[in-house]
Short mmCIF file of C-alpha atoms in Angstrom, two decimals:
data_model
loop_
_atom_site.label_atom_id
_atom_site.label_comp_id
_atom_site.label_asym_id
_atom_site.label_seq_id
_atom_site.Cartn_x
_atom_site.Cartn_y
_atom_site.Cartn_z
CA MET A 1 71.36 109.75 149.93
CA ILE A 2 70.52 112.97 148.06
CA ARG A 3 74.03 113.13 146.60
CA LYS A 4 73.73 109.56 145.43
CA ILE A 5 70.39 110.22 143.73
CA MET A 6 71.65 113.43 142.16
CA GLY A 7 74.67 111.51 140.85
CA MET A 8 72.35 108.97 139.22
CA LEU A 9 70.27 111.72 137.64
CA LYS A 10 73.46 113.37 136.40
CA LYS A 11 74.65 110.09 134.89
CA ALA A 12 71.28 109.80 133.11
CA GLY A 13 71.81 113.28 131.62
CA MET A 14 68.93 114.91 133.45
CA VAL A 15 70.73 117.30 135.81
CA ASP A 16 73.96 119.19 136.09
CA VAL A 17 75.60 118.97 139.51
CA ARG A 18 79.02 120.37 140.28
CA PRO A 19 81.15 119.74 143.35
CA GLY A 20 81.31 122.79 145.59
CA VAL A 21 78.47 124.53 143.77
CA GLU A 22 75.17 124.69 145.59
CA GLY A 23 72.12 123.34 143.80
CA ALA A 24 71.54 121.56 140.53
CA SER A 25 70.03 122.48 137.20
CA LEU A 26 67.98 120.51 134.73
CA LEU A 27 69.66 119.65 131.45
CA LYS A 28 66.39 118.77 129.73
CA ASP A 29 63.08 120.54 129.40
CA PRO A 30 60.86 119.40 132.32
CA ASP A 31 58.15 118.56 129.79
CA ARG A 32 60.50 115.95 128.31
CA ILE A 33 61.37 114.22 131.60
CA THR A 34 58.82 111.64 132.71
CA LEU A 35 58.51 110.11 136.14
CA PHE A 36 59.38 106.82 134.45
CA ASP A 37 62.68 108.34 133.26
CA ILE A 38 63.46 109.36 136.83
CA TYR A 39 62.34 106.00 138.21
CA ARG A 40 64.73 104.19 135.87
CA ALA A 41 67.58 106.66 136.39
CA VAL A 42 67.67 106.20 140.13
CA ASN A 43 67.75 102.42 139.86
CA VAL A 44 64.65 101.88 141.93
CA THR A 45 64.69 98.28 140.80
CA GLU A 46 66.15 95.97 138.24
CA GLU A 47 64.01 95.64 135.15
CA ASN A 48 60.85 93.64 135.85
CA GLN A 49 61.89 93.06 139.47
CA LEU A 50 59.90 95.61 141.48
CA PHE A 51 58.21 92.81 143.39
CA ARG A 52 60.60 90.15 144.50
CA ILE A 53 59.72 86.72 145.71
CA HIS A 54 61.64 85.18 148.58
CA ASP A 55 65.00 83.88 147.29
CA LYS A 56 64.90 80.61 149.23
CA PRO A 57 61.33 79.35 149.48
CA ASN A 58 60.58 76.24 151.47
CA PHE A 59 59.71 73.67 148.81
CA ALA A 60 58.20 71.41 151.48
CA CYS A 61 55.56 74.11 152.01
CA PRO A 62 52.73 74.20 149.43
CA VAL A 63 52.66 78.01 149.54
CA GLY A 64 56.45 78.43 149.41
CA ARG A 65 56.71 75.93 146.59
CA ASN A 66 54.09 77.68 144.42
CA ILE A 67 54.09 81.34 145.43
CA GLU A 68 56.35 82.61 142.66
CA GLU A 69 54.43 80.86 139.91
CA VAL A 70 51.08 81.99 141.32
CA LEU A 71 52.02 85.63 141.92
CA GLN A 72 54.55 86.42 139.21
CA ALA A 73 52.07 87.27 136.42
CA GLU A 74 49.95 89.41 138.77
CA LEU A 75 52.95 91.27 140.12
CA GLN A 76 54.39 91.83 136.64
CA ASP A 77 51.05 93.23 135.47
CA ALA A 78 50.97 95.59 138.47
CA GLN A 79 54.50 96.79 137.73
CA SER A 80 53.65 97.34 134.06
CA VAL A 81 50.57 99.41 134.93
CA MET A 82 52.59 101.53 137.35
CA GLU A 83 55.39 102.08 134.83
CA ARG A 84 52.96 103.07 132.07
CA ARG A 85 51.37 105.58 134.45
CA LEU A 86 54.77 107.05 135.39
CA ALA A 87 55.58 107.39 131.69
CA GLN A 88 52.46 109.55 131.21
CA THR A 89 53.46 112.16 133.79
CA THR A 90 56.18 114.70 133.11
CA LEU A 91 58.13 116.76 135.57
CA GLY A 92 56.70 119.80 133.79
CA GLN A 93 53.18 118.72 134.74
CA LEU A 94 54.15 118.50 138.40
CA ILE A 95 56.22 121.67 138.83
CA PRO A 96 53.17 124.00 139.07
CA LYS A 97 51.78 121.83 141.87
CA PHE A 98 54.87 122.49 144.01
CA THR A 99 54.34 126.26 144.13
#
């Protein structure tokens, strides 16, 4: 799992990882890498799809028939708020908290 994530971060141009060499190094200044950049790089979710509604709702059920329409705007707003918050935090802000 770690190799997969590191590969995604490498593809996004954030880290340098070499086969057979232990560790990784940042390719960008930590103050220029936001948590949103990382979130997008590791393909946490497809765009605007953090919260997914059941693919095959029961249309005979009043809840199943209406749940996507009722919840979609609320869930999209929640995702937008989270993504804006991630975009405000840089890796550089967090590094001192790790030590």
